[in-house]
Structures are given as C-alpha cells and as structure tokens.
C-alpha cells in the first residue's frame, strides 16, 4: 500500500505520535538541563563553603598555594612579567587565578590564603558535576539514577577536597569530563564537530597537567581504530581515519610543542619538570627514602601494593564495575563506555605507572580519576538493565532492583574513602596539611610577612627562594621588597647583594629546602650565616619548623 493509499487517520496518528516523541525528548532534555544547573550550583556552594572552612583553619595544600603564587608573581612581584609564571608546572591553573588576584589589595586572603585558587577549583568542580550528570544520562542511566550517581561523585572526599583546596586535579577532571562527553557523542554520531571539541579538551588538558599526554595517546588510538572500522569499505580508509585523529589530537600536539619551545627559549630546557632542580623529578628523587619507607621498601611490588591499598580506599568498586561495563558493551555492541574509559583510564594509568617506575610521590589525590570512572561504569550498567526493562515489562522490576543495588553498594563503599583520607600512610599529603595547621605553620608565615613589612625596607631588600618561601611572599603587603627566583635579575642580585641593595636573606633549613638557591650560593647560611651574614630574626612553629632572616655583612663577596 502506498503512502497515498493510507487512510487519512493513520497518517495523522503517525504524525501526531512522532510529534509527541519529539516533544517528549525536548522536555526530557530541558528537565536534565535544570537538574544539572541545580546540582552544579549546589556543588559550587558546598565547595566554596568547605574552602572557606579549610582556609579559616589554615588547612592549606602547598601544591595548590604554589600555583596561586606563580600567578601572583606575574602581577605583583618586583619584576612582573608573564614568564614569572614558571615552566615547571603547566600554566592554566595559575593563569585562571590572575583575574581574581587583581583584587588582592582589597581582599588579601585571595593570595595570602590561596583563596583565588580555591574559587577557581570550586568553579571547576561545579562544572564537572553538571557535565558528569549529562554524561551519566548519555550512558543510559535514568533520571533518578543519574542524579544519585552525580551526588555520590560530588561528595566523594577526593573530588570535594580537590575542588575546595585549589588542587589542579579539579580542573583536570573538568576537562576530562568535557572531553569524554564529546568523544561519546562522536562514537554515537560520527560528527567531526564533536572531534573538534575532543581536540580542544586534550589541548586544554595539557595546559593543566602532564597526564594529558596519556589522554592524547589513548584518545588518538581509539579514534583511529573506530574510524578505520567505519571507513573500511571506503576507497581511502586511512586518509579519513588520519583526518579524524588529526582533529582529536592536533591541539594537544601544538600545545605541547609551543609550551616546550617557550620553555627552551626562556629557560634553556625543553621540559623543566624533568631538568629543573625544582621539578617533579628532582623533588621525587629527594623524597625517595621517605616514599620507600611508606610503601614498605623498594621495587615495584611494594609500590603496587601501596597503589592497590589507595585504590581500595578510594574507589573499591571501580575495577569490577568497569570490567562488567566493558563486557556488557561488547555483548550489546555499544561503544559509549569507551569514551570515559580511554580519557579517565589514561589519567589513572599514567599516575599508577609513574609511581611504579619511581617518578611520582603517589599522593592519594592521584587516584581521583578512579572515582568518576567507577561511577560512570555503574551508569553504563544501569543504562543496560534499564534498556532491557523498557523493552520488556517482565524485566522492569529486576532492572530496578539491579540499579538500586548498584547505587546502594556505591553509597556503602563511600566511608572507605573518608577512612583512607584519615590514614597517615595512604593520605600523606592530607596528613602533612593537618600537621602543618596544628603546628601553626601558616600563622608563622603570616607573622614573618608582617614582621618584615614592619621593617619598611626598600624594594629588593630581601632575597629568598620562593620555591619554599611562597607563603611568606603571598602574605606580605609589600611583595616588592623581596628579590625572588622568578625575577630576571635574581642570580646577579644573589651573587652581588651589596651591589644590588640586597640587605637580607630569608632561608629555612636545608633539610626542608634541598634546592634553595640562596643556601646553595652561600653554604651554611642557615646554620650560622655561612661567613657572609649575621642572624637578624628567627621564627619557629610548634613543630620546630624554622625560618631565619640574615643580614648580609658589608664585606659579602661578589662574583
């Protein structure tokens, strides 16, 4: 029967049903959008509240504060210039704090307590929460399940603390979720515009953290394989596939090349994190004995056991859930779960491998990618059983039961993460933050800054290595009185303090500052002045952590 021969009522009924289906999809999309906004705004308020509480109790993470400091030097140091942001760490976390840091004269805590970084990371955390909800829906989870999984992700201690403390992991997670969602859309639609967004995500990720290199490799391989499968019956499948890969990874390659080139031109090395005395490699090497003591010994076996203990406390259900989700995806010929797997899995795999090979501190926060990965695997499984339930009335009750079981199981496992955060062996960085706060370390650095400010010194009077004294400089109302390592004339001023008007050196013990440029230039200066300076002031917190201010003698030798 032709369309013209169909009864008029049948045509109208079909058209009406199609219109209702389209309207229902639009209504569901609007509802999801409103839910995402509510979840994101709620998360933002929670993260900002926690950030304010942590700041009020001096619970500050030095890594996060140092990234705020890098942005601060660009604006307020004695020698403000863009390269002062440094090349050891990726620049985006510091760059995004700079607009907020402009208000430091009105609100000193933005710098002094690193609140600028906390605000930026809270915004990133809120964005992640909203996008994560959309990703769970894209994977097939129902509205209630998606909301529950999103809440579990938002309140997980690793996610919460990263968002509230200014940690760069919050920004990396935001970029990863953005990248994964657009990669999923490409897997569903083969739309090249989605790959443009994927490329933007990988490029931004490298400006946040080095794990982006692993993301680029894994995403590139997935896009290549999927594109080849799709184009296998075309005349030039490799050409089409390589074009897709180019869209996905070229921004990352360009970002890597340009950042490395800038580092080479300005600093003289391609990758400062490996070659600098302040870089990750040098820091891990210095802390090697401490790390081995925590893991129970040297070798990959001890390191692997330590990582497993961290993972069990962080996301114990993530590995089995991901395995089941991948099996279900294979059975159902549904590739959607591959998107978050290759993005977040690359981050997690990068962190685990670098620790196994002795190139990482193995902080607890490095396990953060396992949290959304496990929850997204659960969303995929919930989507699979929900789809089966929608196809058959007889499967609806079992599907609902399986979904409820997954959500309840994930909720019950949550306290393990909080227990892990309280474990001094597994959560060493968090333990150090608590110990520093209880010892009054940041009360001491505030006092150092105020005492030096009260001396009313001219600009460039105090030389110090801000790899260690950044908290003092951030707390000071007169940052230009310091000659700091990012200053372009730091080395010549350090070599000839008298000739450059440098009157004092601010140093801490070599045990706590192994690469301190001032102590390297003047050996023994912390202990007794090193024959070139006289002790002027000393400050000490309750743990014995000590800073000393030395006045250079008039006859200090110069190079």
Coordinates of C-alpha atoms in Angstrom, one line a residue:
X1 CA 0.0 0.0 0.0
X2 CA 1.4 3.4 -1.0
X3 CA 1.5 6.4 1.3
X4 CA -1.2 8.0 -0.8
X5 CA -3.5 5.0 -0.2
X6 CA -3.1 5.1 3.6
X7 CA -6.2 6.2 5.5
X8 CA -6.0 9.9 6.5
X9 CA -6.5 9.0 10.1
X10 CA -3.4 6.7 10.1
X11 CA -1.2 9.4 8.7
X12 CA -2.4 11.9 11.3
X13 CA -1.9 9.3 14.0
X14 CA 1.6 8.6 12.9
X15 CA 2.5 12.3 12.6
X16 CA 1.0 13.0 16.0
X17 CA 2.9 10.2 17.6
X18 CA 6.2 11.4 16.1
X19 CA 5.5 15.0 17.3
X20 CA 4.8 13.7 20.8
X21 CA 8.0 11.7 20.8
X22 CA 10.0 14.8 19.7
X23 CA 8.3 16.9 22.3
X24 CA 9.0 14.3 25.0
X25 CA 12.7 14.3 24.1
X26 CA 12.8 18.1 24.3
X27 CA 11.0 18.1 27.6
X28 CA 13.4 15.4 29.0
X29 CA 16.4 17.4 27.8
X30 CA 15.0 20.6 29.4
X31 CA 14.5 18.7 32.7
X32 CA 18.0 17.3 32.6
X33 CA 19.4 20.8 32.0
X34 CA 17.5 22.1 35.0
X35 CA 18.7 19.2 37.2
X36 CA 22.3 19.8 36.0
X37 CA 22.1 23.5 36.9
X38 CA 20.7 22.7 40.4
X39 CA 23.4 20.1 41.0
X40 CA 26.2 22.3 39.8
X41 CA 25.1 25.3 41.8
X42 CA 24.6 23.2 44.9
X43 CA 28.1 21.7 44.4
X44 CA 29.6 25.2 44.0
X45 CA 28.1 26.4 47.3
X46 CA 29.3 23.3 49.0
X47 CA 32.8 23.6 47.7
X48 CA 33.1 27.3 48.5
X49 CA 31.8 26.7 52.0
X50 CA 34.3 23.9 52.6
X51 CA 37.1 26.1 51.1
X52 CA 36.2 28.9 53.5
X53 CA 36.2 26.5 56.4
X54 CA 39.6 24.9 55.5
X55 CA 41.1 28.4 55.0
X56 CA 39.8 29.6 58.3
X57 CA 41.6 26.6 60.0
X58 CA 44.8 27.0 57.9
X59 CA 44.3 23.7 56.2
X60 CA 46.2 24.7 53.0
X61 CA 47.8 22.4 50.5
X62 CA 51.3 23.8 49.5
X63 CA 51.0 22.5 45.9
X64 CA 47.8 24.5 45.4
X65 CA 49.2 27.6 47.1
X66 CA 52.3 27.5 44.9
X67 CA 50.2 27.6 41.8
X68 CA 48.5 30.7 43.1
X69 CA 51.9 32.1 43.8
X70 CA 53.0 31.6 40.2
X71 CA 50.2 33.8 39.0
X72 CA 50.8 36.3 41.8
X73 CA 54.4 36.9 40.7
X74 CA 53.2 37.9 37.2
X75 CA 51.2 40.7 38.7
X76 CA 52.7 41.9 42.0
X77 CA 56.4 40.9 42.2
X78 CA 59.3 43.3 42.0
X79 CA 59.8 42.2 38.4
X80 CA 56.3 41.4 37.0
X81 CA 56.5 39.6 33.7
X82 CA 54.5 36.7 32.1
X83 CA 57.4 34.2 32.3
X84 CA 57.4 34.6 36.1
X85 CA 54.5 32.0 36.0
X86 CA 57.3 29.4 35.5
X87 CA 57.7 26.4 33.3
X88 CA 58.0 23.6 35.9
X89 CA 54.2 23.2 36.2
X90 CA 51.6 23.6 33.5
X91 CA 50.3 27.2 33.4
X92 CA 46.5 27.1 33.2
X93 CA 45.7 26.7 36.9
X94 CA 47.9 29.8 37.7
X95 CA 46.6 31.8 34.7
X96 CA 43.0 31.4 35.7
X97 CA 43.7 32.8 39.2
X98 CA 45.2 36.0 37.9
X99 CA 41.9 37.9 37.3
X100 CA 40.9 37.2 40.9
X101 CA 44.4 38.1 42.2
X102 CA 43.9 41.6 40.8
X103 CA 41.6 42.1 43.8
X104 CA 44.2 41.1 46.3
X105 CA 44.7 44.7 47.6
X106 CA 41.0 44.7 48.5
X107 CA 40.9 41.1 49.8
X108 CA 44.4 39.9 50.8
X109 CA 43.2 36.3 51.6
X110 CA 42.9 35.8 47.8
X111 CA 46.7 35.5 47.8
X112 CA 47.7 35.0 51.4
X113 CA 45.3 32.0 52.0
X114 CA 45.3 31.0 48.3
X115 CA 41.5 31.6 48.1
X116 CA 41.9 32.6 44.5
X117 CA 42.9 29.0 43.7
X118 CA 40.1 27.7 45.8
X119 CA 37.5 29.7 44.0
X120 CA 38.8 28.6 40.6
X121 CA 38.9 24.9 41.6
X122 CA 35.4 25.2 43.1
X123 CA 34.1 26.6 39.8
X124 CA 35.8 23.7 38.0
X125 CA 34.3 21.2 40.5
X126 CA 30.8 22.6 39.9
X127 CA 31.3 22.4 36.1
X128 CA 32.4 18.8 36.5
X129 CA 29.3 17.9 38.5
X130 CA 27.0 19.4 35.9
X131 CA 28.8 17.7 33.0
X132 CA 29.1 14.5 34.8
X133 CA 25.3 14.3 35.2
X134 CA 24.9 14.8 31.5
X135 CA 27.5 12.0 30.8
X136 CA 25.6 9.6 33.0
X137 CA 22.4 10.3 31.1
X138 CA 24.3 9.9 27.8
X139 CA 25.3 6.4 29.1
X140 CA 21.7 5.5 29.6
X141 CA 21.1 6.0 33.3
X142 CA 17.6 7.0 34.3
X143 CA 17.0 10.5 35.8
X144 CA 16.9 9.4 39.4
X145 CA 20.0 7.1 39.0
X146 CA 21.9 9.8 37.2
X147 CA 21.2 12.3 40.0
X148 CA 22.2 9.8 42.7
X149 CA 25.5 8.9 41.0
X150 CA 26.3 12.6 40.5
X151 CA 25.7 13.3 44.1
X152 CA 28.0 10.4 45.1
X153 CA 30.7 11.8 42.8
X154 CA 30.3 15.4 44.1
X155 CA 30.6 14.5 47.8
X156 CA 33.4 12.0 47.4
X157 CA 36.3 13.2 49.5
X158 CA 38.9 13.2 46.7
X159 CA 36.6 15.3 44.5
X160 CA 35.4 17.5 47.3
X161 CA 38.9 18.3 48.6
X162 CA 40.3 18.9 45.1
X163 CA 37.5 21.3 44.4
X164 CA 37.8 23.1 47.7
X165 CA 41.6 23.4 48.1
X166 CA 42.7 24.7 44.7
X167 CA 44.2 21.5 43.6
X168 CA 44.8 21.2 39.8
X169 CA 43.1 17.8 39.8
X170 CA 39.7 19.7 39.9
X171 CA 40.5 21.5 36.7
X172 CA 41.8 18.3 35.0
X173 CA 38.7 16.4 36.0
X174 CA 36.5 19.2 34.4
X175 CA 38.5 19.0 31.2
X176 CA 38.3 15.2 31.2
X177 CA 34.6 15.1 31.6
X178 CA 34.2 17.7 28.8
X179 CA 36.5 15.6 26.5
X180 CA 34.8 12.3 27.4
X181 CA 31.3 13.6 26.7
X182 CA 32.2 14.9 23.3
X183 CA 34.1 11.7 22.5
X184 CA 31.0 9.8 23.4
X185 CA 28.9 11.9 21.0
X186 CA 31.4 11.2 18.2
X187 CA 31.1 7.5 18.9
X188 CA 27.4 7.8 18.6
X189 CA 27.1 10.2 15.6
X190 CA 30.4 10.3 13.7
X191 CA 30.1 14.1 13.8
X192 CA 33.5 15.7 13.1
X193 CA 32.5 18.7 15.1
X194 CA 32.5 16.5 18.2
X195 CA 36.1 15.7 17.5
X196 CA 36.9 19.4 17.3
X197 CA 35.7 19.6 20.9
X198 CA 37.7 16.5 21.8
X199 CA 40.8 18.2 20.4
X200 CA 40.0 21.3 22.4
X201 CA 39.7 19.2 25.5
X202 CA 43.0 17.4 25.0
X203 CA 44.8 20.7 24.3
X204 CA 43.4 22.3 27.4
X205 CA 44.3 19.3 29.5
X206 CA 48.0 19.7 28.7
X207 CA 47.8 23.2 30.0
X208 CA 46.5 21.8 33.3
X209 CA 48.6 18.7 34.0
X210 CA 51.1 16.4 32.2
X211 CA 48.7 13.5 32.3
X212 CA 47.2 15.0 29.1
X213 CA 49.9 13.2 27.1
X214 CA 48.4 9.9 28.1
X215 CA 44.9 11.1 27.3
X216 CA 46.2 12.2 23.8
X217 CA 47.7 8.7 23.1
X218 CA 44.6 6.8 24.3
X219 CA 42.1 9.0 22.5
X220 CA 44.1 9.0 19.3
X221 CA 44.3 5.2 19.3
X222 CA 40.5 4.9 19.9
X223 CA 39.6 7.4 17.2
X224 CA 42.0 5.7 14.8
X225 CA 40.5 2.2 15.4
X226 CA 36.9 3.3 15.3
X227 CA 37.4 5.5 12.3
X228 CA 39.2 2.6 10.4
X229 CA 36.3 0.3 11.2
X230 CA 33.8 2.8 9.9
X231 CA 35.8 3.6 6.8
X232 CA 36.9 0.0 5.9
X233 CA 34.5 -0.2 2.9
X234 CA 35.6 3.2 1.6
X235 CA 38.3 3.7 -1.1
X236 CA 40.8 5.5 1.2
X237 CA 40.0 4.5 4.8
X238 CA 43.4 5.6 6.2
X239 CA 43.0 9.1 4.9
X240 CA 39.7 9.5 6.6
X241 CA 40.9 7.9 9.8
X242 CA 44.0 10.1 9.9
X243 CA 41.9 13.2 9.4
X244 CA 39.8 12.2 12.4
X245 CA 42.9 11.6 14.5
X246 CA 44.3 15.0 13.5
X247 CA 41.1 16.7 14.7
X248 CA 41.3 14.8 18.0
X249 CA 45.0 15.3 19.0
X250 CA 46.5 18.2 16.9
X251 CA 45.6 20.8 19.6
X252 CA 47.4 18.7 22.2
X253 CA 50.5 18.3 20.0
X254 CA 50.5 22.0 19.2
X255 CA 50.2 22.9 22.9
X256 CA 53.0 20.6 23.8
X257 CA 55.3 21.9 21.1
X258 CA 54.6 25.6 21.8
X259 CA 54.9 25.3 25.6
X260 CA 58.2 23.3 25.2
X261 CA 59.5 25.8 22.7
X262 CA 58.7 28.7 25.1
X263 CA 60.5 26.8 27.9
X264 CA 63.5 26.3 25.7
X265 CA 63.7 29.9 24.6
X266 CA 63.2 31.4 28.1
X267 CA 64.7 28.8 30.5
X268 CA 67.1 26.9 28.2
X269 CA 65.4 23.5 28.5
X270 CA 62.6 21.8 26.8
X271 CA 60.9 20.2 29.8
X272 CA 61.6 22.0 33.1
X273 CA 59.7 19.4 35.2
X274 CA 62.4 16.9 34.4
X275 CA 65.5 19.1 34.2
X276 CA 64.9 21.8 36.9
X277 CA 66.1 21.5 40.4
X278 CA 62.6 22.4 41.4
X279 CA 60.9 20.0 39.0
X280 CA 59.0 16.8 39.8
X281 CA 61.9 14.5 39.1
X282 CA 64.2 16.4 41.5
X283 CA 61.6 16.5 44.2
X284 CA 60.7 12.8 43.9
X285 CA 64.4 12.0 44.0
X286 CA 64.9 14.0 47.2
X287 CA 61.9 12.3 48.8
X288 CA 62.8 8.8 47.6
X289 CA 63.8 7.4 51.0
X290 CA 60.6 8.7 52.6
X291 CA 58.4 7.3 49.8
X292 CA 60.2 3.9 50.1
X293 CA 59.7 3.9 53.9
X294 CA 55.9 4.5 53.4
X295 CA 55.5 1.8 50.8
X296 CA 57.4 -0.7 52.8
X297 CA 60.5 -1.0 50.6
X298 CA 61.9 -0.5 47.1
X299 CA 60.7 -2.2 44.0
X300 CA 57.5 -2.4 42.0
X301 CA 55.9 -5.0 44.3
X302 CA 55.8 -2.7 47.3
X303 CA 54.7 0.2 45.1
X304 CA 51.9 -1.8 43.5
X305 CA 50.7 -3.0 46.9
X306 CA 50.6 0.6 48.1
X307 CA 48.7 1.8 45.0
X308 CA 46.2 -1.1 45.5
X309 CA 45.6 0.0 49.1
X310 CA 44.9 3.5 47.9
X311 CA 42.6 2.4 45.2
X312 CA 40.7 0.1 47.5
X313 CA 40.0 3.0 49.8
X314 CA 39.3 5.5 47.0
X315 CA 37.0 3.5 44.6
X316 CA 36.9 -0.2 45.6
X317 CA 34.1 -1.0 43.1
X318 CA 35.6 0.8 40.2
X319 CA 37.7 -2.0 38.7
X320 CA 34.9 -4.7 38.8
X321 CA 32.2 -2.3 37.6
X322 CA 34.4 -1.1 34.7
X323 CA 35.1 -4.7 33.8
X324 CA 31.4 -5.6 33.8
X325 CA 30.5 -2.5 31.9
X326 CA 33.1 -3.3 29.2
X327 CA 31.7 -6.8 28.9
X328 CA 28.2 -5.5 28.6
X329 CA 29.3 -3.0 26.0
X330 CA 30.8 -5.9 24.0
X331 CA 27.7 -8.0 24.2
X332 CA 25.4 -5.1 23.3
X333 CA 27.8 -3.7 20.6
X334 CA 27.6 -0.4 22.5
X335 CA 30.8 1.6 22.5
X336 CA 29.7 4.5 24.6
X337 CA 31.6 3.4 27.8
X338 CA 34.9 3.5 25.8
X339 CA 34.8 7.3 25.9
X340 CA 35.2 7.9 29.6
X341 CA 37.4 4.7 29.8
X342 CA 40.1 6.0 27.5
X343 CA 40.1 9.5 28.9
X344 CA 39.9 8.9 32.7
X345 CA 41.6 5.5 32.4
X346 CA 44.6 7.2 30.7
X347 CA 44.9 9.6 33.6
X348 CA 44.7 6.8 36.2
X349 CA 47.1 4.6 34.3
X350 CA 49.6 7.4 33.9
X351 CA 49.6 8.1 37.6
X352 CA 49.9 4.4 38.5
X353 CA 52.8 3.8 36.0
X354 CA 54.8 6.8 37.0
X355 CA 54.6 5.8 40.7
X356 CA 55.6 2.2 39.8
X357 CA 58.6 3.5 38.0
X358 CA 59.7 5.8 40.8
X359 CA 58.6 9.1 39.1
X360 CA 55.8 10.2 41.4
X361 CA 55.0 10.9 45.0
X362 CA 52.0 8.7 45.0
X363 CA 49.7 11.2 46.7
X364 CA 46.2 10.0 47.4
X365 CA 44.7 12.6 45.1
X366 CA 46.4 11.0 42.1
X367 CA 43.7 8.2 42.4
X368 CA 41.0 10.8 41.7
X369 CA 40.2 9.5 38.1
X370 CA 39.0 6.2 39.5
X371 CA 36.1 7.9 41.2
X372 CA 34.2 9.2 38.2
X373 CA 35.4 6.2 36.1
X374 CA 33.7 3.7 38.5
X375 CA 30.5 5.8 38.8
X376 CA 30.3 6.1 35.0
X377 CA 30.7 2.3 34.7
X378 CA 27.8 2.0 37.1
X379 CA 25.8 4.4 34.9
X380 CA 26.5 2.3 31.9
X381 CA 25.4 -0.9 33.7
X382 CA 22.3 0.9 35.0
X383 CA 21.6 2.0 31.4
X384 CA 21.9 -1.5 30.1
X385 CA 19.5 -3.0 32.6
X386 CA 17.1 0.0 32.2
X387 CA 17.1 -0.6 28.4
X388 CA 16.3 -4.2 29.0
X389 CA 13.5 -3.2 31.3
X390 CA 12.0 -0.8 28.9
X391 CA 11.9 -3.4 26.1
X392 CA 10.1 -5.9 28.3
X393 CA 7.6 -5.4 31.1
X394 CA 8.8 -8.6 32.7
X395 CA 12.3 -7.2 33.2
X396 CA 11.3 -3.8 34.7
X397 CA 11.3 -5.0 38.4
X398 CA 14.7 -6.9 38.1
X399 CA 16.2 -3.9 36.3
X400 CA 15.1 -1.5 39.0
X401 CA 16.4 -3.9 41.7
X402 CA 19.8 -4.1 40.0
X403 CA 20.0 -0.3 39.7
X404 CA 19.1 0.1 43.3
X405 CA 21.7 -2.5 44.3
X406 CA 24.5 -0.7 42.4
X407 CA 23.7 2.7 43.9
X408 CA 23.4 1.3 47.4
X409 CA 26.6 -0.6 47.0
X410 CA 28.5 2.5 45.9
X411 CA 27.0 4.5 48.8
X412 CA 28.0 1.9 51.3
X413 CA 31.6 2.0 49.9
X414 CA 31.9 5.7 50.4
X415 CA 33.0 5.7 54.0
X416 CA 36.2 3.8 52.9
X417 CA 37.3 6.9 51.1
X418 CA 37.0 9.0 54.2
X419 CA 38.8 6.4 56.2
X420 CA 41.6 6.5 53.6
X421 CA 41.8 10.3 53.8
X422 CA 42.4 9.9 57.6
X423 CA 45.1 7.3 57.2
X424 CA 48.5 8.9 57.6
X425 CA 50.2 6.3 55.4
X426 CA 47.8 6.4 52.5
X427 CA 46.9 10.1 52.6
X428 CA 50.3 11.5 53.4
X429 CA 49.7 14.9 51.8
X430 CA 46.5 15.4 53.8
X431 CA 48.2 14.4 56.9
X432 CA 51.0 16.9 56.3
X433 CA 48.4 19.6 55.8
X434 CA 46.8 18.8 59.2
X435 CA 50.1 18.6 61.0
X436 CA 51.2 22.0 59.5
X437 CA 47.9 23.6 60.6
X438 CA 48.1 22.2 64.1
X439 CA 51.7 23.4 64.4
X440 CA 50.8 26.9 63.3
X441 CA 53.0 26.9 60.2
X442 CA 50.8 29.4 58.3
X443 CA 50.4 31.5 61.5
X444 CA 54.2 31.7 61.5
X445 CA 54.5 32.6 57.8
X446 CA 51.9 35.4 58.3
X447 CA 53.9 36.7 61.2
X448 CA 57.1 36.6 59.2
X449 CA 55.5 38.6 56.5
X450 CA 54.1 41.2 58.9
X451 CA 57.4 41.5 60.8
X452 CA 59.4 42.1 57.6
X453 CA 56.7 44.5 56.3
X454 CA 57.1 46.5 59.6
X455 CA 60.8 47.0 58.8
X456 CA 59.8 49.4 56.0
X457 CA 62.5 48.1 53.7
X458 CA 63.1 49.4 50.2
X459 CA 62.2 47.3 47.2
X460 CA 64.6 44.4 46.5
X461 CA 66.0 44.3 50.1
X462 CA 65.3 40.6 50.9
X463 CA 66.5 37.7 48.7
X464 CA 64.6 34.4 49.0
X465 CA 63.8 31.3 47.1
X466 CA 60.1 31.2 46.6
X467 CA 60.1 27.5 45.8
X468 CA 60.0 27.4 49.6
X469 CA 59.0 30.9 50.9
X470 CA 56.0 31.5 48.6
X471 CA 53.6 31.6 51.6
X472 CA 55.6 34.4 53.1
X473 CA 55.6 36.5 49.9
X474 CA 51.9 35.9 49.4
X475 CA 51.1 37.0 52.9
X476 CA 53.2 40.2 52.6
X477 CA 51.6 43.6 52.0
X478 CA 54.8 44.7 50.3
X479 CA 55.9 41.9 47.9
X480 CA 58.3 44.1 46.0
X481 CA 60.7 44.2 49.0
X482 CA 61.6 40.6 48.0
X483 CA 64.1 39.5 45.3
X484 CA 62.6 36.2 44.2
X485 CA 63.7 33.4 42.0
X486 CA 61.4 34.3 39.0
X487 CA 63.0 37.8 38.9
X488 CA 65.2 38.1 35.8
X489 CA 68.0 39.7 37.8
X490 CA 67.7 37.2 40.7
X491 CA 71.1 35.5 40.0
X492 CA 73.1 38.6 39.7
X493 CA 71.5 40.1 42.8
X494 CA 72.2 37.0 44.7
X495 CA 75.8 36.9 43.6
X496 CA 76.3 40.6 44.5
X497 CA 73.9 41.5 47.2
X498 CA 75.7 44.7 48.3
X499 CA 75.9 46.0 44.8
X500 CA 72.2 45.4 44.2
X501 CA 70.9 46.8 47.5
X502 CA 70.0 43.4 48.9
X503 CA 70.4 43.6 52.7
X504 CA 68.8 40.4 53.9
X505 CA 68.3 36.7 53.1
X506 CA 65.3 34.7 54.2
X507 CA 66.1 31.0 54.5
X508 CA 64.9 27.8 56.1
X509 CA 66.9 24.6 56.9
X510 CA 68.5 22.6 54.1
X511 CA 66.5 19.6 55.3
X512 CA 63.3 21.4 54.3
X513 CA 64.8 23.2 51.2
X514 CA 67.2 21.0 49.5
X515 CA 67.3 23.1 46.3
X516 CA 67.2 26.5 47.9
X517 CA 69.2 28.8 45.6
X518 CA 70.3 31.1 48.4
X519 CA 71.6 28.3 50.6
X520 CA 73.3 26.8 47.5
X521 CA 75.1 30.1 46.7
X522 CA 76.1 30.6 50.4
X523 CA 76.6 27.2 52.0
X524 CA 75.9 27.1 55.7
X525 CA 73.9 30.4 55.7
X526 CA 71.0 28.9 57.6
X527 CA 73.2 27.4 60.3
X528 CA 75.5 30.3 61.2
X529 CA 75.4 32.8 58.3
X530 CA 77.9 31.0 56.2
X531 CA 80.5 33.6 57.0
X532 CA 78.6 36.2 54.9
X533 CA 75.7 37.2 57.1
X534 CA 74.5 37.8 60.7
X535 CA 71.3 36.5 62.2
X536 CA 68.7 39.2 62.4
X537 CA 65.4 37.4 63.2
X538 CA 64.1 33.8 63.7
X539 CA 60.7 32.3 63.6
X540 CA 59.6 28.8 64.6
X541 CA 56.3 27.0 64.7
X542 CA 55.2 24.3 67.2
X543 CA 56.8 21.5 65.2
X544 CA 60.2 23.1 65.1
X545 CA 60.0 24.3 61.5
X546 CA 62.2 27.4 61.4
X547 CA 62.8 30.4 59.2
X548 CA 65.7 32.8 59.7
X549 CA 66.4 36.2 58.4
X550 CA 70.0 37.0 57.9
X551 CA 71.6 40.4 57.4
X552 CA 74.4 40.4 54.8
X553 CA 77.7 41.6 56.1
X554 CA 79.2 44.6 54.3
X555 CA 82.1 42.6 53.1
X556 CA 80.0 39.9 51.5
X557 CA 82.0 38.6 48.5
X558 CA 80.5 39.1 45.0
X559 CA 81.1 37.3 41.7

